[in-house]
Short mmCIF file of C-alpha atoms in Angstrom, two decimals:
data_model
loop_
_atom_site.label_atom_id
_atom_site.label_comp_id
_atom_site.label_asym_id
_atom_site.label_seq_id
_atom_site.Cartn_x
_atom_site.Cartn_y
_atom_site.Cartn_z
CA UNK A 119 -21.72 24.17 23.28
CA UNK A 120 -18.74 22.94 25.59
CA UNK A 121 -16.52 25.12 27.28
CA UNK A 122 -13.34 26.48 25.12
CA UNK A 123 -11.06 26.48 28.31
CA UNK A 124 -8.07 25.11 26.93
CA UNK A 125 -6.25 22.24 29.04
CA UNK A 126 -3.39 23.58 30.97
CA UNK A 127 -0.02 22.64 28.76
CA UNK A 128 -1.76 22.30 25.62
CA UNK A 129 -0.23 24.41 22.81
CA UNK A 130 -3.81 24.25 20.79
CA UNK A 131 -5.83 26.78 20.99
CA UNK A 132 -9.84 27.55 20.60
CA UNK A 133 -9.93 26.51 16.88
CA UNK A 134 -8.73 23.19 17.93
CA UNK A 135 -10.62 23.36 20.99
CA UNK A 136 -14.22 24.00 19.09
CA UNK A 137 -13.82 20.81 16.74
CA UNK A 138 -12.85 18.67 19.59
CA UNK A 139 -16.65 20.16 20.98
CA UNK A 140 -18.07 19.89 17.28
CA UNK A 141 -16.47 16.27 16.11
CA UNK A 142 -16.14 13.91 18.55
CA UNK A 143 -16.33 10.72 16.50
CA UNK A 144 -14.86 7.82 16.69
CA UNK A 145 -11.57 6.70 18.86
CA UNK A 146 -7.86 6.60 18.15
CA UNK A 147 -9.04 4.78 14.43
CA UNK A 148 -10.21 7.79 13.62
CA UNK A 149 -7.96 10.46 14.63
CA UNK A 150 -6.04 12.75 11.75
CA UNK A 151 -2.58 11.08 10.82
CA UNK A 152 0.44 12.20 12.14
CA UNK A 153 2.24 12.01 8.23
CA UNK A 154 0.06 14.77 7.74
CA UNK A 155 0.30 16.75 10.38
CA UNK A 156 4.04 16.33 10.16
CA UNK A 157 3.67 17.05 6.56
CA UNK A 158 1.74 20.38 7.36
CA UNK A 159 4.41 21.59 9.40
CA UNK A 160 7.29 21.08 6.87
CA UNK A 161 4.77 23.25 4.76
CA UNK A 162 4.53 26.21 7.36
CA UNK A 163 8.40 26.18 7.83
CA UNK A 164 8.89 26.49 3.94
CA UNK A 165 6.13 29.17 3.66
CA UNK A 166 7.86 31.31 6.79
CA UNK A 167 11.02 30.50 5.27
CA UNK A 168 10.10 32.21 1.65
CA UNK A 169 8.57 35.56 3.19
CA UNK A 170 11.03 36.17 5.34
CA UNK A 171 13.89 35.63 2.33
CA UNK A 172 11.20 38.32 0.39
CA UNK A 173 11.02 40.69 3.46
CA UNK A 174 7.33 40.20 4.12
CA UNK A 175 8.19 38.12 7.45
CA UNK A 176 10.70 38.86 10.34
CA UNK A 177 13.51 36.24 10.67
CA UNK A 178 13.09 35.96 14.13
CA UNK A 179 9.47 34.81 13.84
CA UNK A 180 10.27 32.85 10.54
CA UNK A 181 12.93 31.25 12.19
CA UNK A 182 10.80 30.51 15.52
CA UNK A 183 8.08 29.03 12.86
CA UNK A 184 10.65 26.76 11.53
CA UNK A 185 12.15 25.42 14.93
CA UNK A 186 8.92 24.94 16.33
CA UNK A 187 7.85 23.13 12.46
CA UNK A 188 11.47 20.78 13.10
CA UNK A 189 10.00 19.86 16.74
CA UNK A 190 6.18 18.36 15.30
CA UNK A 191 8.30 17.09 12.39
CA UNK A 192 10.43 15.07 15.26
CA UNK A 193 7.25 13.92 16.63
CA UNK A 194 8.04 15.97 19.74
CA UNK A 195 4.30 18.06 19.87
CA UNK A 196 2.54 14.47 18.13
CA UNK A 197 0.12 14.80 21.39
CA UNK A 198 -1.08 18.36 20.81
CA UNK A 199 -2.62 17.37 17.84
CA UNK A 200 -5.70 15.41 18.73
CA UNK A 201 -8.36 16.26 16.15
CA UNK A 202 -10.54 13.29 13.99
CA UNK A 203 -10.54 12.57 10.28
CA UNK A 204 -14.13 13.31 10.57
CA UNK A 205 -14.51 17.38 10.46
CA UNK A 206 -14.61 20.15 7.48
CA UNK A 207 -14.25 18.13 4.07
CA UNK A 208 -11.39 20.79 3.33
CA UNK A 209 -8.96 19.64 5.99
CA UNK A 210 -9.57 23.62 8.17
CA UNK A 211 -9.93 22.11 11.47
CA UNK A 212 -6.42 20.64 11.36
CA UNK A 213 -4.55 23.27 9.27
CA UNK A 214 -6.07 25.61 12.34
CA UNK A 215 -4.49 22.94 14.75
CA UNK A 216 -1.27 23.20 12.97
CA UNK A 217 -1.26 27.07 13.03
CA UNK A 218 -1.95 27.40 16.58
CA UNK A 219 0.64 24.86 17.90
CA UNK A 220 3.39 26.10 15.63
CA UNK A 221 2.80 29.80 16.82
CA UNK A 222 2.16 29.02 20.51
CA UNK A 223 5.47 27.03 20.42
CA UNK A 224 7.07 29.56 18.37
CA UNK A 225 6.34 32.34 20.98
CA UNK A 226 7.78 30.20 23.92
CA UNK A 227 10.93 30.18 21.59
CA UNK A 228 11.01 33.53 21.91
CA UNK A 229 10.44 33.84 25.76
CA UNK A 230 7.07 35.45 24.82
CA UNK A 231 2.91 33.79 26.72
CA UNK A 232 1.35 30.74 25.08
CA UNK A 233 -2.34 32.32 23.70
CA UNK A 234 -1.37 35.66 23.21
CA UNK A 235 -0.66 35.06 19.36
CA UNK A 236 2.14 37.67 19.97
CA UNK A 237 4.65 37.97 18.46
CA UNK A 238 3.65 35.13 16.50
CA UNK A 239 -0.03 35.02 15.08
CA UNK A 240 -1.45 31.54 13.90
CA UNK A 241 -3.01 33.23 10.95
CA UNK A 242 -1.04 35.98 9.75
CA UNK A 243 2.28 34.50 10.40
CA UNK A 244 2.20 30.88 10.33
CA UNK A 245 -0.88 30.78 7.60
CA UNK A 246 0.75 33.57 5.95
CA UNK A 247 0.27 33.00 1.53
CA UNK A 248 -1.71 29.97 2.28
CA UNK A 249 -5.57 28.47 3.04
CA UNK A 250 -6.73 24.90 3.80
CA UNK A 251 -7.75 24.52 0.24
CA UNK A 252 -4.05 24.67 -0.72
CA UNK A 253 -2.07 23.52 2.27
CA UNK A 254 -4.01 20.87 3.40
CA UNK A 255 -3.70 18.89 -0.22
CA UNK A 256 -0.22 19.60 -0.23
CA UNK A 257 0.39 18.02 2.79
CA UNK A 258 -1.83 15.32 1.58
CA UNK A 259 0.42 14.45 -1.04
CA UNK A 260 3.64 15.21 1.03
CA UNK A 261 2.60 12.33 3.52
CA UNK A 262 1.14 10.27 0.45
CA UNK A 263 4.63 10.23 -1.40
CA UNK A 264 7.04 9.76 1.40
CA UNK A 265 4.95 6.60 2.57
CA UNK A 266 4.76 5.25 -0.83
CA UNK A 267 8.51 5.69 -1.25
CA UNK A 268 9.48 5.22 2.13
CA UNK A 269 7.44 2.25 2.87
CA UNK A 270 5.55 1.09 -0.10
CA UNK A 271 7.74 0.22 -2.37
CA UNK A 272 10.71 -0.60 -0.52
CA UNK A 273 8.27 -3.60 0.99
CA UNK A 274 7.11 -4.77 -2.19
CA UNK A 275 10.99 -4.80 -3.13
CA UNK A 276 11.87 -6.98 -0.79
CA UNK A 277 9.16 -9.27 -1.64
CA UNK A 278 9.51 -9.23 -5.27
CA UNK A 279 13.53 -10.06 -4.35
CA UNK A 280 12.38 -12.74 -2.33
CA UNK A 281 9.77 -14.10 -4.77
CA UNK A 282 12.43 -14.10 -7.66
CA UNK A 283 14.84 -15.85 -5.70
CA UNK A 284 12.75 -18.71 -5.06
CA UNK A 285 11.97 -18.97 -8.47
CA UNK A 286 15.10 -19.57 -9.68
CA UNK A 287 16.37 -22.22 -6.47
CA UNK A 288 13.15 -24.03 -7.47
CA UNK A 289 13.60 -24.02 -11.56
CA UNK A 290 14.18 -27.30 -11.80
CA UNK A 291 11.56 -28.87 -9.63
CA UNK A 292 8.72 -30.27 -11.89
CA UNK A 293 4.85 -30.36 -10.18
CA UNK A 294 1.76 -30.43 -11.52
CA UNK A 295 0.12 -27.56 -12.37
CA UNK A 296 -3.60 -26.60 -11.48
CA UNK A 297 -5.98 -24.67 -13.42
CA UNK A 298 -10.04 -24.34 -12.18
CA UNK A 299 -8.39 -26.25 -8.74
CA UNK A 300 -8.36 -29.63 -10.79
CA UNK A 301 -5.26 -31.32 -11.72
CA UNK A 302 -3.36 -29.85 -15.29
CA UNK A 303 -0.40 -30.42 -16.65
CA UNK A 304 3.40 -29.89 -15.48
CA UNK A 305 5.74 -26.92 -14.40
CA UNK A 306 7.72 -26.15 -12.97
CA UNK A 307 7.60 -24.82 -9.37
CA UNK A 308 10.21 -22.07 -10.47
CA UNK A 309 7.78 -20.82 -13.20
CA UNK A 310 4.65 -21.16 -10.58
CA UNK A 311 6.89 -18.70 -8.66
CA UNK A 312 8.00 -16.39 -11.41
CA UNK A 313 4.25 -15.90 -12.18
CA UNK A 314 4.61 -14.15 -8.30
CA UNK A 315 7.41 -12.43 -8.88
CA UNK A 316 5.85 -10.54 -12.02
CA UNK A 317 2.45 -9.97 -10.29
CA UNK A 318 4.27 -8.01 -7.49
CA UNK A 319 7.09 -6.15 -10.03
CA UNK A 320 3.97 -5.29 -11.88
CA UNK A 321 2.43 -3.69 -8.83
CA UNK A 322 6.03 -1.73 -8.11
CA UNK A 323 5.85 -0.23 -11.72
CA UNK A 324 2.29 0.81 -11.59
CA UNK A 325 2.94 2.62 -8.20
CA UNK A 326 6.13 4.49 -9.62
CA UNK A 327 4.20 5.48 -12.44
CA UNK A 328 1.42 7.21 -10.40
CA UNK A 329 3.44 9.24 -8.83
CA UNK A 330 4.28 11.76 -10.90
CA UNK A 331 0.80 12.74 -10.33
CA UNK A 332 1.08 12.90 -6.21
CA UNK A 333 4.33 14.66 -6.73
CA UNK A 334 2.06 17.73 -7.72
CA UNK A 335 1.57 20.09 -5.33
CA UNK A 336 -1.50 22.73 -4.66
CA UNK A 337 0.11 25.76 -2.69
CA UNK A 338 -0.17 28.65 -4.11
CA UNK A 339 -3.85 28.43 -5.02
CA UNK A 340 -5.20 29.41 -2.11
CA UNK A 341 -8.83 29.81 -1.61
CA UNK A 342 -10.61 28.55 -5.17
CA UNK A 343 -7.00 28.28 -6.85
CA UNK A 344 -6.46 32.20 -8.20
CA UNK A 345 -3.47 32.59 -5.92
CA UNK A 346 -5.20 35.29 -3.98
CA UNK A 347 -3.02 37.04 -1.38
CA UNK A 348 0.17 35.23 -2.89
CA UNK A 349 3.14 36.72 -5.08
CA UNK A 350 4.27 35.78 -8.40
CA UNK A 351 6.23 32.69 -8.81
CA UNK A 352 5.43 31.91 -4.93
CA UNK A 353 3.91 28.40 -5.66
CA UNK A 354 7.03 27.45 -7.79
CA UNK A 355 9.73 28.50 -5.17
CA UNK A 356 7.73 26.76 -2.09
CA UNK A 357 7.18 23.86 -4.80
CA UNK A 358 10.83 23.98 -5.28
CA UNK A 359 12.00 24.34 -1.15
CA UNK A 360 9.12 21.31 -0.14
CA UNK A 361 11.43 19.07 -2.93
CA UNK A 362 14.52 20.06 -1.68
CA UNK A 363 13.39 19.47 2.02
CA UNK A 364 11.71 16.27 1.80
CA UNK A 365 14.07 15.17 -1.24
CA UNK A 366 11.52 14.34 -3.34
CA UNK A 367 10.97 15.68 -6.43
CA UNK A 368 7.82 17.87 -5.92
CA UNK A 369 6.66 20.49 -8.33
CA UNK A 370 3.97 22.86 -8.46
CA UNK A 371 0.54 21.67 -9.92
CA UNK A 372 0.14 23.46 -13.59
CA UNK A 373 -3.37 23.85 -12.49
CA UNK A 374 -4.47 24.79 -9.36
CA UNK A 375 -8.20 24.88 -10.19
CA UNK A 376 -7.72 21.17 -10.47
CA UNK A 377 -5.14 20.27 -7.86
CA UNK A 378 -8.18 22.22 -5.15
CA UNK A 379 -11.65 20.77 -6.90
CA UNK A 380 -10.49 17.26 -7.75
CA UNK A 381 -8.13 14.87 -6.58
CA UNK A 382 -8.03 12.58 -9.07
CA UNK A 383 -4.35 11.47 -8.52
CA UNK A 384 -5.39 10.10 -4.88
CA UNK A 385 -8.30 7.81 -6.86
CA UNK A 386 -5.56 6.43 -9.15
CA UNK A 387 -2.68 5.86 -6.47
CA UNK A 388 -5.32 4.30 -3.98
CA UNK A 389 -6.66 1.99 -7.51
CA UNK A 390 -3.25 1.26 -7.79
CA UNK A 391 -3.07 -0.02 -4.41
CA UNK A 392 -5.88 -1.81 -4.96
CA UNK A 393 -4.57 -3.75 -7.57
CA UNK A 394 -1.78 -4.33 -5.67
CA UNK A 395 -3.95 -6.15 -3.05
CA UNK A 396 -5.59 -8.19 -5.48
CA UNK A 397 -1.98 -9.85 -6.45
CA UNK A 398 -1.18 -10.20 -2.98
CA UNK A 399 -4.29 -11.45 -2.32
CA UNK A 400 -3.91 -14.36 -4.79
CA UNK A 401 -0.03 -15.05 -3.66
CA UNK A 402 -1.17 -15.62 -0.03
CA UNK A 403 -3.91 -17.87 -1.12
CA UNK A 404 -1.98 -19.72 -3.58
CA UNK A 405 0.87 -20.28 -0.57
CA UNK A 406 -1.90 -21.40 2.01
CA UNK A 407 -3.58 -23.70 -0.04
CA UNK A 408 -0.05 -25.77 -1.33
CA UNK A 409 1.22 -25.77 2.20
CA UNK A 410 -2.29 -26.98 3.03
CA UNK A 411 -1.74 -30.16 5.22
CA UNK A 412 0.25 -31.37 6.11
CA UNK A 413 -0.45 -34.80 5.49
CA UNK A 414 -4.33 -34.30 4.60
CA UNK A 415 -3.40 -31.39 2.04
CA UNK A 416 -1.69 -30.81 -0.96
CA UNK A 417 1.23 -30.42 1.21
CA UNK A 418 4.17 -28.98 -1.38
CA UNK A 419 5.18 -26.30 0.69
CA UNK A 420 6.28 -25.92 4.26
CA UNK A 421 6.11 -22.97 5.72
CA UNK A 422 8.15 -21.47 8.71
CA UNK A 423 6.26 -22.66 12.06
CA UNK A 424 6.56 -19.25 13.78
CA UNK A 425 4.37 -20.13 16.53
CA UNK A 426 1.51 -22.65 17.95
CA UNK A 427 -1.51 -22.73 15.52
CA UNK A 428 -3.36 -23.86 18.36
CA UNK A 429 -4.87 -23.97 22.11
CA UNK A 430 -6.17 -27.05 21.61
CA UNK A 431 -4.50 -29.19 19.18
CA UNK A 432 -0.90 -29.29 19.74
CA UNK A 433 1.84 -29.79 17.15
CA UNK A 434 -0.82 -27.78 15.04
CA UNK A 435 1.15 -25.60 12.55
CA UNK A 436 -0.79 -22.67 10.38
CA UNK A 437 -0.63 -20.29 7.71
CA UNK A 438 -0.44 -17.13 9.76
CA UNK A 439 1.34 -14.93 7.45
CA UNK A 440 -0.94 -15.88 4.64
CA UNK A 441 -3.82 -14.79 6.39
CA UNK A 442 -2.92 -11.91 8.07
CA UNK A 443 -2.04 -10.78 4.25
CA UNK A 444 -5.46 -11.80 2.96
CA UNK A 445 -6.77 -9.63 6.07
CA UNK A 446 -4.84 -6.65 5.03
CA UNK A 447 -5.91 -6.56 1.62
CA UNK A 448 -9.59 -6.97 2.47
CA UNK A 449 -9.13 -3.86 4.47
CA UNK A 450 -6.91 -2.54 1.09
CA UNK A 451 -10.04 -2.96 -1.01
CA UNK A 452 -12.26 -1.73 1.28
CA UNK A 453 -9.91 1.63 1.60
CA UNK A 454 -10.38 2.09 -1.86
CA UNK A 455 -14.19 2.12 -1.64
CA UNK A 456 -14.08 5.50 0.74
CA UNK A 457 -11.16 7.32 -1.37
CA UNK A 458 -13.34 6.57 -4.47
CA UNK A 459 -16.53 7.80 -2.87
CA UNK A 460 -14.33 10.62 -1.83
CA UNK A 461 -13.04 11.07 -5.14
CA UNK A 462 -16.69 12.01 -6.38
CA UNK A 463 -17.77 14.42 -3.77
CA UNK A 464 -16.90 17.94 -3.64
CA UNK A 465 -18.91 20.71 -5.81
CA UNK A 466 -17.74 23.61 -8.07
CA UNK A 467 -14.23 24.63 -6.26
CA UNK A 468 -13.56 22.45 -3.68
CA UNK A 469 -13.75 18.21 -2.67
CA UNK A 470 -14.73 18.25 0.51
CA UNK A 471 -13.56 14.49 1.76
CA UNK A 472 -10.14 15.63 2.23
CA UNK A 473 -9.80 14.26 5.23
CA UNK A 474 -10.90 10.83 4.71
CA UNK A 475 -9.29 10.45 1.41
CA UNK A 476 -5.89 10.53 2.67
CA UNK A 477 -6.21 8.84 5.74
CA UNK A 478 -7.26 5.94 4.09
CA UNK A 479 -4.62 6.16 1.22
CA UNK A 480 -1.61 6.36 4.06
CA UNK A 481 -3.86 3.39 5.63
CA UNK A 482 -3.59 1.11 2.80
CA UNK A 483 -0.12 2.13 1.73
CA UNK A 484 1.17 1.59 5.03
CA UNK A 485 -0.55 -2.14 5.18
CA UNK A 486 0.98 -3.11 1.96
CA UNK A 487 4.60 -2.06 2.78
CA UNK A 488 4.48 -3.63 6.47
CA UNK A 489 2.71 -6.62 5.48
CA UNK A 490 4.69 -7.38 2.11
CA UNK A 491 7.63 -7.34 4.37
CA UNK A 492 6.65 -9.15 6.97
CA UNK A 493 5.37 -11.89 4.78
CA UNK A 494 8.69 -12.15 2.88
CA UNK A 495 10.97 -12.28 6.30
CA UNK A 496 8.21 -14.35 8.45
CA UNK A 497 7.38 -16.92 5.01
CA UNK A 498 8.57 -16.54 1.97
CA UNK A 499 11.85 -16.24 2.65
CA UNK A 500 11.94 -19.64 4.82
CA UNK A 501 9.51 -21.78 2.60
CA UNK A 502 10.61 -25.22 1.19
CA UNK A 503 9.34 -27.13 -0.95
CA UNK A 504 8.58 -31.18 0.13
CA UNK A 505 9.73 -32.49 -3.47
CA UNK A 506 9.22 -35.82 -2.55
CA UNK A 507 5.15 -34.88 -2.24
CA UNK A 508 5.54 -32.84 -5.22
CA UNK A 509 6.91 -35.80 -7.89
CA UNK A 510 3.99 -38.22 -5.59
CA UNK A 511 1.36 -35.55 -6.81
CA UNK A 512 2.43 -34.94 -10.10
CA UNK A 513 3.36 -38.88 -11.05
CA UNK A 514 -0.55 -39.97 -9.77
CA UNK A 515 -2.13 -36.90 -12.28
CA UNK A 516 -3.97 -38.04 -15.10
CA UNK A 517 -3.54 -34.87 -16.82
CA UNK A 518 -0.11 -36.09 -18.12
CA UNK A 519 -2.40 -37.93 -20.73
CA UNK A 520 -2.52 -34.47 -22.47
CA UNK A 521 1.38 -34.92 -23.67
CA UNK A 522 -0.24 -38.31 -25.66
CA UNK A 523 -2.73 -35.48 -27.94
CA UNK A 524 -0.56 -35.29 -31.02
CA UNK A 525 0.49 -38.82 -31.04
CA UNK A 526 -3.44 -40.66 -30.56
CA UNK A 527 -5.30 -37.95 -30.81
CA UNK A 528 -7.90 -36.12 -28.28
CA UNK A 529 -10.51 -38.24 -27.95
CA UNK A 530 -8.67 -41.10 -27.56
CA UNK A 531 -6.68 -39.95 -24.78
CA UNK A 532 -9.47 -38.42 -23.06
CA UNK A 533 -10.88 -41.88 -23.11
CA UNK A 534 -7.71 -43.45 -21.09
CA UNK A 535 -8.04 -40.79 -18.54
CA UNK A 536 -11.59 -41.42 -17.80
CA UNK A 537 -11.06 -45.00 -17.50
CA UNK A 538 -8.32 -44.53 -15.25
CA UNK A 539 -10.09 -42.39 -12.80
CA UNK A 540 -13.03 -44.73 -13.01
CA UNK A 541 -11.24 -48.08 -12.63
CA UNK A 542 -8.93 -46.55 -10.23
CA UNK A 543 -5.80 -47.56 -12.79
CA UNK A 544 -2.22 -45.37 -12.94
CA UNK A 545 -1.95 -43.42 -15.81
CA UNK A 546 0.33 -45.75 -17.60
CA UNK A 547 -1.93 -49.19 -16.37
CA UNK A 548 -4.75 -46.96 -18.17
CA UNK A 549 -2.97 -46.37 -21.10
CA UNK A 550 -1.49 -50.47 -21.64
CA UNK A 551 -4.85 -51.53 -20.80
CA UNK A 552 -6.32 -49.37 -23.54
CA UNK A 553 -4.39 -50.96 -26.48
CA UNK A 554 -3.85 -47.51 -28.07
CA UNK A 555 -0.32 -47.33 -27.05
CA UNK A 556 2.37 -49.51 -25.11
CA UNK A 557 4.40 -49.74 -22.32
CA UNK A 558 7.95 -48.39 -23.97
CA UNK A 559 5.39 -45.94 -26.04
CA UNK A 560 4.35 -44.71 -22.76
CA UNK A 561 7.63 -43.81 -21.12
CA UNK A 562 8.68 -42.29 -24.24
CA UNK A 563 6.03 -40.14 -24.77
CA UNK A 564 4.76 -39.12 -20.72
CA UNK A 565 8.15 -37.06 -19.57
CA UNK A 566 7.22 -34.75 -17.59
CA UNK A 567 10.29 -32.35 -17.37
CA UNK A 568 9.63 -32.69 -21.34
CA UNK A 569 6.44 -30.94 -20.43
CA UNK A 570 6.86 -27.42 -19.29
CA UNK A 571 7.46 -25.32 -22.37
CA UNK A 572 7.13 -25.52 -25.97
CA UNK A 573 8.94 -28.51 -27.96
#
């Protein structure tokens, strides 16, 4: 076993100092996320806050607690916390971090020697009514809620706004629409764009409605969720100071047996996200492959050239934004593998892949929100759309022949369009040359702005 000296400056202490000796895996990837840490803080400063208001805590150490809790929260201590993701499934390691570097700094707030864990203890006073098993899910869902609302959504937002926008600048702009990637028949680029819009506003409601669930909080079930060493109505007061300091609206989990054993809400918030990927996913693609070109693709959409494509081929322009969205929700997806794994571990009183499960949660909600706004200011916002390629694209389609179904029937048409595309005819030469319909028929019956909704 390594030494337990602790590094000179360092307000850890040997806790901290034995899982640095027991866990070193992986690099900065792995290490525990600061919104938790931070999160774990705001917890300890409630916690000294309500037993000192009670007369179980002096205000001068309370109040020590919570200045020291305001300085992590600041980011001011974000290098004293230096444990992995990777350690005890319950989050102890880092709730152990947490205690020793708020009540280290809380004694050199009160002119008192760093290790001494006087007259500030890490456990007694800064741990005081709490364990891992409670804190450390409560800060889980802390972090997990003000990232969702803080960056999440407010991303998506602006790319739904975005999205919507275009949809109605473009509403009159007739293409050709494209169903198994083979030509179909008209809409309108607006619609195309809608079809966007809702994917993403769908994605906004689904995250709003989960959580309800992450605004449930664990404190005050301590070990195996009795409450042991806690008062009555302590997990609804701290419940009620976390809501009021993070201004969310936090309450305290009507189980606790639950809110400790499972965590069920972090599956569906991470699904959510998931699904959320998948629509972004599809947007990106869909983007890419009509900008594709720009004279050997499709070619209706130009996207902002926000830098050289190439170190080679100059002038080359290419979908960056597109793809480093498609990269970010492969690594989306591939979050939501771990937190459902995670999801399914644990036994009897506990899940034990704490850790892991909210690190890749913050991960993936963090991705969406940067990347959804990055794509909107960096491309969608600055798209156009090349209308003279569009009408080009959508006047050589044979699938216009679909509009002549109720007036010569199926088989018929079907017939013109193969003959076209064989013979290498327009639509219209196809259709003269057939003899089931006429010239003046032909331009009375193939409009395509006639095409894009129901007669």
């Amino acid at each position: 076993m390594g030494s337990l000296e602790i590094p000179a400056n360092c307000l850890y202490g040997c806790q901290t100092k034995r899982s640095l000796i027991n866990f070193p895996i992986g690099g900065i990837e792995s290490k525990m996320p600061l919104q938790v840490v931070h999160a774990m803080a705001l917890v300890k400063k409630c916690c000294a806050e309500y037993h000192a208001e009670i007369g179980l805590m002096d205000d001068k150490v309370a109040t020590a607690i919570g200045e020291a809790a305001d300085e992590v929260m600041a980011g001011k201590l974000d290098n004293h916390f230096p444990l992995v993701i990777y350690q005890t499934g319950s989050g102890t390691q880092t709730n152990m971090n947490v205690n020793e570097v708020l009540s280290n700094r809380a004694i050199q707030i009160l002119g008192g020697e760093v290790g001494t864990k006087s007259p500030v203890h890490p456990n007694d006073h800064v741990n005081k009514g709490q364990s891992s098993n409670d804190s450390f899910p409560t800060a889980m869902h802390i972090a997990i809620a003000k990232m969702i609302t803080e960056t999440t959504l407010p991303g998506l937002e602006t790319l739904h706004n975005s999205l919507k926008e275009k949809s109605e600048k473009y509403a009159d702009i007739v293409k050709i629409g494209r169903t198994h990637c083979q030509d179909a028949t008209p809409l309108t680029v607006g619609q195309e764009f809608s079809g966007y819009a809702m994917q993403v506003e769908y994605g906004i409601h689904r995250l709003q409605n989960s959580l309800p669930s992450i605004y449930r909080l664990a404190l005050g079930g301590t070990a195996v969720g009795t409450g042991l060493n806690t008062s009555k109505g302590y997990d609804v007061a701290i419940a009620a100071r976390l809501a009021k300091a993070a201004n969310l609206p936090f309450v305290t989990a009507p189980n606790k047996f639950e809110a400790l054993a499972a965590h069920d809400s972090l599956v569906e918030v991470s699904g959510v996200l998931n699904t959320v990927a998948c629509s972004l996913n599809k947007i990106a693609n869909d983007l890419r492959l009509l900008a594709s070109g720009p004279r050997c693709g499709l070619g209706e959409l130009s996207l902002p050239a926000n830098e050289p494509g190439s170190s080679i081929m100059p002038g080359k322009v290419n979908p960056t934004q597109c793809e480093a969205m498609t990269m970010v929700c492969a690594q989306v997806m591939g979050n939501h593998v771990a937190v459902t794994i995670g999801g399914a571990q644990g036994q009897f009183e506990l899940n034990v892949f704490k850790p892991v499960m909210v690190s890749n949660v913050l991960h993936s909600a963090r991705l969406i929100g940067d990347s959804a706004k990055t794509f909107t200011t960096q491309c969608v916002d600055g798209l156009e759309v090349n209308i003279a390629r569009v009408e080009e694209l959508m006047n050589a389609s044979l699938m216009l022949v679909t509009a002549l179904n109720p007036h010569i029937g199926y088989d018929k048409a079907s017939e013109i369009a193969k003959n076209a595309h064989k013979n290498g005819l327009t639509l219209k030469e196809g259709c003269v040359a057939s003899g089931h319909l006429t010239a003046e028929q032909f331009d009375e019956w193939i409009v395509p702005s006639e095409m894009i909704g129901p007669k």
